[in-house]
């Protein structure tokens, strides 16, 4: 027994500007609202994690809930499974989803980071894997006819072998033009994915999906409301392009329901929403049971370690949402994420930047 115990926790909110605003069919994310979480321990080890609230409106509730858990967590052993059970019991009547689930994930991820640091090993080693390069795709948005090609060319020069763009314009003609433009820039040897951000009805998703099949897309992501598993099944049966789903699952149970409903060819859990490292491990086991390729949605610093122990690992999403406030952001070589040798996940805050963007 290591007797690694929590002494103090601290949550801070930052709102970080983005080099490229994330333009989607359902709105624009023009900043990166993050809650940074530190878990200090009796052995001098500090576990770190961050969570992404999508809108600045979510920063205060997540930060306040995390800080309010100080008396609950102080003195607890850094044992992720036990902490998860403790929090599930605390939030059962409130409802263990939304803000509560996001806060719980921050605690889980920081606990795993602290535990790995205490063992002097990268998280991937603690989980039973080894450091290895992880294939990544560059995640773009509805960037328009000028910025879109520029970003695509830059990604290729950096060695990325796959690019994702967002579509879901007012007309199918605009979607076709966007995809055709990027395909022309990157050629046939680079994988191209598209994300519709749940913007279409089922019939319209089928119509547009058929119109886009000539571009040999690697996947069509979230074409309709993510909870409409029956609709996803209809879309999947009507198209030859693989259907991607999963970034909005708030539990492994939801993932299982989607798989059983035949809603997706590919799955993409979000490390935060699925329940942190602990939730991811269960999700990856489920994907392996059904032999479904599994990709990672954002949180690339944690996701790189997790993908290395995911039996059906597919693609890591490169987006850099936290890069401005990290001392050493995750590095990429020849389109592959390089897991750092540092103990734990490898996250340390750039305190000067944190103070600049602090809310």
XYZ file of C-alpha atoms in Angstrom:
359
model
C 0.000 0.000 0.000
C 1.537 3.310 -1.115
C -0.509 5.463 1.300
C -0.635 8.221 -1.299
C -3.371 10.488 -0.010
C -5.063 13.691 -1.111
C -4.287 16.753 0.982
C -5.562 19.716 -1.039
C -7.411 20.261 -4.300
C -7.639 23.423 -6.380
C -9.694 24.299 -9.460
C -9.068 27.401 -11.582
C -10.933 28.649 -14.632
C -9.235 30.059 -17.712
C -10.637 31.236 -21.033
C -7.966 30.733 -23.678
C -8.098 32.347 -27.133
C -8.013 30.033 -30.128
C -5.819 30.594 -33.181
C -8.689 29.282 -35.303
C -12.251 29.615 -33.921
C -14.123 26.320 -34.105
C -16.904 27.083 -36.578
C -19.607 24.428 -36.731
C -23.032 24.012 -38.291
C -24.634 24.744 -34.921
C -22.468 27.606 -33.623
C -18.981 28.982 -33.093
C -16.576 28.177 -30.244
C -14.176 31.125 -30.347
C -12.306 30.483 -27.077
C -11.199 27.438 -25.116
C -12.891 27.554 -21.673
C -10.928 25.234 -19.388
C -11.027 24.348 -15.715
C -7.552 23.423 -14.485
C -7.459 20.970 -11.587
C -4.610 20.246 -9.167
C -4.651 17.378 -6.676
C -1.902 17.760 -4.073
C -0.841 14.752 -2.016
C 0.975 13.915 1.193
C 4.004 12.721 -0.791
C 4.561 16.024 -2.572
C 3.149 14.703 -5.849
C 0.570 16.885 -7.622
C -1.840 15.254 -10.065
C -3.091 17.543 -12.825
C -5.938 17.514 -15.308
C -8.097 19.946 -17.203
C -11.682 19.800 -18.445
C -13.296 21.660 -21.335
C -16.683 23.310 -20.709
C -17.411 24.311 -24.362
C -18.867 27.657 -23.257
C -17.501 30.150 -20.684
C -20.879 29.846 -18.954
C -19.786 26.413 -17.724
C -16.560 27.578 -16.093
C -17.907 28.845 -12.780
C -20.230 25.888 -11.970
C -17.524 23.291 -12.693
C -14.850 25.237 -10.800
C -17.101 25.822 -7.783
C -18.262 22.204 -7.635
C -14.680 20.937 -7.718
C -13.500 23.315 -5.001
C -16.537 22.432 -2.868
C -15.365 18.799 -2.837
C -12.274 19.635 -0.725
C -13.765 18.302 2.550
C -15.003 15.176 0.756
C -11.642 14.346 -0.838
C -9.141 15.486 1.812
C -7.488 12.439 3.374
C -8.766 10.008 0.731
C -6.287 7.555 -0.738
C -5.362 8.237 -4.368
C -7.140 5.125 -5.622
C -9.121 6.019 -8.765
C -11.622 3.183 -8.496
C -12.465 4.024 -4.877
C -12.693 7.743 -5.649
C -15.030 6.991 -8.537
C -17.310 4.953 -6.277
C -17.282 7.705 -3.650
C -18.299 10.372 -6.169
C -20.946 8.214 -7.802
C -22.596 7.770 -4.412
C -22.381 11.509 -3.708
C -23.956 12.454 -7.040
C -26.514 9.667 -7.361
C -29.511 11.772 -6.375
C -28.219 14.913 -8.109
C -27.662 12.924 -11.291
C -24.188 11.793 -12.324
C -24.062 13.556 -15.670
C -23.393 17.027 -17.038
C -21.465 19.262 -14.628
C -21.212 16.513 -11.992
C -19.743 14.064 -14.504
C -17.273 16.655 -15.787
C -16.076 17.394 -12.239
C -15.769 13.685 -11.476
C -13.705 13.158 -14.619
C -11.274 15.908 -13.598
C -10.762 14.153 -10.262
C -10.323 10.747 -11.900
C -7.782 12.008 -14.446
C -5.774 13.927 -11.836
C -5.778 10.870 -9.550
C -4.362 8.650 -12.296
C -1.742 11.306 -13.070
C -0.707 11.520 -9.413
C -0.608 7.738 -9.057
C 1.603 7.331 -12.119
C 3.912 10.115 -10.915
C 4.233 8.422 -7.525
C 5.408 5.258 -9.317
C 7.871 7.263 -11.423
C 6.299 6.052 -14.679
C 4.333 7.503 -17.583
C 0.601 6.813 -17.296
C 0.730 4.394 -20.241
C 3.188 2.202 -18.335
C 1.038 2.214 -15.201
C -1.874 1.044 -17.388
C 0.183 -1.888 -18.651
C 1.244 -0.479 -22.008
C 4.368 0.976 -23.556
C 5.158 4.344 -25.110
C 4.595 4.293 -28.850
C 3.681 6.835 -31.555
C -0.077 7.346 -31.942
C -1.545 8.225 -35.386
C -3.245 11.627 -35.301
C -5.496 13.671 -37.542
C -5.611 17.459 -37.660
C -9.017 18.730 -36.569
C -10.280 21.749 -38.552
C -13.653 23.495 -38.771
C -15.847 25.337 -41.298
C -12.887 27.505 -42.253
C -14.019 28.786 -45.635
C -12.350 28.740 -49.062
C -9.314 30.774 -47.967
C -8.355 29.515 -44.510
C -9.445 25.912 -45.121
C -6.857 25.151 -47.840
C -4.167 27.030 -45.903
C -4.732 24.893 -42.822
C -4.831 21.723 -44.902
C -1.524 22.549 -46.616
C 0.085 23.389 -43.272
C -1.071 20.074 -41.778
C 0.376 18.092 -44.668
C 3.710 19.909 -44.378
C 3.772 18.951 -40.688
C 3.394 15.288 -41.622
C -0.272 14.739 -40.738
C -1.817 11.928 -42.767
C -5.447 12.730 -41.986
C -7.595 15.877 -41.719
C -11.121 16.457 -40.465
C -13.282 19.386 -41.515
C -16.720 20.491 -40.359
C -19.609 20.791 -42.777
C -23.380 21.178 -42.502
C -23.805 24.366 -44.514
C -27.197 25.731 -45.544
C -27.122 23.698 -48.773
C -25.715 20.394 -49.960
C -23.983 22.278 -52.767
C -21.912 24.213 -50.208
C -20.971 21.001 -48.406
C -19.875 19.372 -51.653
C -17.824 22.456 -52.577
C -16.079 22.480 -49.167
C -15.181 18.793 -49.317
C -14.115 18.971 -52.976
C -11.813 21.912 -52.256
C -9.986 20.175 -49.397
C -9.783 16.877 -51.301
C -8.167 18.736 -54.197
C -5.609 20.304 -51.847
C -4.644 17.113 -49.983
C -4.930 14.594 -52.798
C -6.076 10.982 -52.567
C -3.424 9.661 -50.174
C -4.511 11.735 -47.150
C -7.512 10.559 -45.132
C -10.390 13.057 -45.031
C -13.118 12.993 -42.403
C -16.152 15.285 -42.053
C -18.129 16.296 -38.969
C -21.737 17.508 -39.203
C -22.144 18.267 -35.480
C -25.650 16.749 -35.263
C -27.049 19.350 -37.667
C -29.206 17.300 -40.070
C -32.420 15.332 -40.083
C -32.097 11.644 -40.919
C -33.395 11.997 -44.519
C -31.137 14.990 -45.171
C -28.139 13.167 -43.686
C -28.742 10.287 -46.089
C -29.147 12.665 -49.030
C -25.948 14.557 -48.282
C -24.068 11.409 -47.377
C -24.830 9.920 -50.785
C -23.764 13.141 -52.498
C -20.411 13.006 -50.689
C -19.578 9.342 -51.321
C -17.487 10.157 -54.399
C -14.896 11.824 -52.142
C -14.013 8.547 -50.346
C -14.411 9.973 -46.854
C -12.873 8.092 -43.932
C -15.982 8.821 -41.883
C -19.145 10.902 -41.538
C -19.342 12.126 -37.947
C -22.531 12.863 -35.992
C -24.798 13.633 -38.967
C -27.934 13.778 -36.788
C -28.866 14.133 -33.096
C -26.428 11.903 -31.231
C -29.094 10.257 -29.060
C -31.121 9.151 -32.106
C -29.578 5.695 -32.376
C -32.379 4.385 -34.584
C -31.782 7.284 -36.966
C -28.049 6.609 -37.003
C -28.770 2.981 -37.860
C -30.891 4.099 -40.839
C -28.148 6.428 -42.051
C -25.513 3.745 -41.638
C -27.520 1.211 -43.644
C -28.113 3.713 -46.453
C -24.482 4.815 -46.940
C -21.154 3.212 -47.733
C -19.188 5.899 -45.827
C -18.439 4.746 -42.248
C -20.455 6.498 -39.525
C -18.597 7.934 -36.522
C -20.306 8.533 -33.159
C -19.499 8.918 -29.487
C -17.998 12.230 -28.361
C -21.192 13.081 -26.456
C -21.673 9.811 -24.585
C -21.749 10.531 -20.863
C -21.453 6.870 -19.889
C -20.290 3.514 -21.166
C -23.933 2.414 -20.890
C -24.854 4.948 -23.595
C -22.028 3.638 -25.736
C -23.309 0.088 -25.328
C -26.853 1.089 -26.294
C -25.571 2.773 -29.448
C -23.511 -0.260 -30.451
C -26.393 -2.676 -29.852
C -28.658 -0.413 -31.937
C -26.192 -0.636 -34.837
C -25.736 3.131 -34.777
C -22.059 3.376 -35.723
C -19.241 1.771 -37.650
C -16.688 3.684 -35.576
C -16.674 5.055 -32.016
C -15.043 8.153 -30.542
C -15.490 8.578 -26.777
C -14.454 11.792 -25.056
C -12.087 11.127 -22.139
C -13.903 13.684 -19.986
C -17.503 12.760 -20.738
C -16.965 8.998 -20.685
C -15.628 9.174 -17.120
C -11.932 10.006 -17.233
C -9.246 7.340 -17.446
C -11.396 4.829 -15.556
C -14.358 5.304 -17.890
C -12.117 5.133 -20.956
C -10.710 1.759 -19.922
C -14.225 0.323 -19.732
C -15.156 1.918 -23.068
C -12.071 0.506 -24.797
C -12.890 -2.963 -23.482
C -16.403 -2.627 -24.899
C -15.073 -1.499 -28.290
C -12.687 -4.457 -28.276
C -15.535 -6.857 -27.481
C -17.404 -5.692 -30.591
C -14.183 -5.144 -32.591
C -15.064 -1.528 -33.402
C -12.250 0.932 -34.211
C -12.050 3.520 -31.423
C -10.735 7.063 -31.783
C -10.183 9.778 -29.177
C -12.030 13.090 -28.930
C -9.754 15.994 -27.838
C -7.885 15.805 -24.461
C -4.895 14.661 -26.497
C -2.426 14.724 -23.574
C -4.408 12.009 -21.752
C -5.771 10.419 -24.922
C -2.295 9.603 -26.264
C -1.601 7.426 -23.214
C -5.075 5.876 -23.398
C -4.929 5.098 -27.100
C -1.701 3.172 -26.489
C -3.662 0.674 -24.352
C -6.811 0.624 -26.507
C -7.042 -2.682 -28.411
C -8.935 -1.194 -31.372
C -7.141 2.177 -31.389
C -7.834 4.182 -34.532
C -7.147 7.973 -34.608
C -6.146 10.637 -32.060
C -7.653 14.098 -32.557
C -5.037 16.883 -32.702
C -6.619 20.159 -31.678
C -4.371 21.808 -29.076
C -7.144 23.328 -26.975
C -4.888 23.570 -23.902
C -1.561 24.273 -25.630
C -1.370 27.971 -24.628
C -1.491 27.178 -20.895
C 0.821 24.127 -20.919
C 4.539 24.404 -20.320
C 5.212 21.464 -22.638
C 2.327 20.688 -25.022
C 2.092 17.268 -26.600
C 4.478 16.945 -29.536
C 3.868 15.400 -32.956
C 6.393 13.917 -35.372
C 5.453 12.775 -38.885
C 1.768 12.881 -38.016
C 2.176 10.830 -34.834
C 1.615 11.933 -31.237
C 4.691 11.300 -29.106
C 3.898 10.199 -25.547
C 6.309 12.000 -23.194
C 8.769 10.066 -21.046
C 7.890 12.165 -18.006
C 6.159 10.426 -15.069
C 2.393 10.670 -15.129
C 0.632 12.279 -18.057
C 3.304 14.938 -18.476
C 1.105 17.993 -17.853
C 2.578 21.085 -16.166
C 0.978 24.517 -16.246
C 2.526 27.577 -17.847
C 1.681 29.762 -14.856
C 2.372 33.030 -16.654
C -0.217 32.118 -19.305
C -2.639 30.802 -16.680
C -2.552 34.126 -14.863
C -3.088 35.960 -18.152
C -6.250 34.023 -19.010
C -7.567 33.449 -15.480
C -11.280 34.021 -14.915
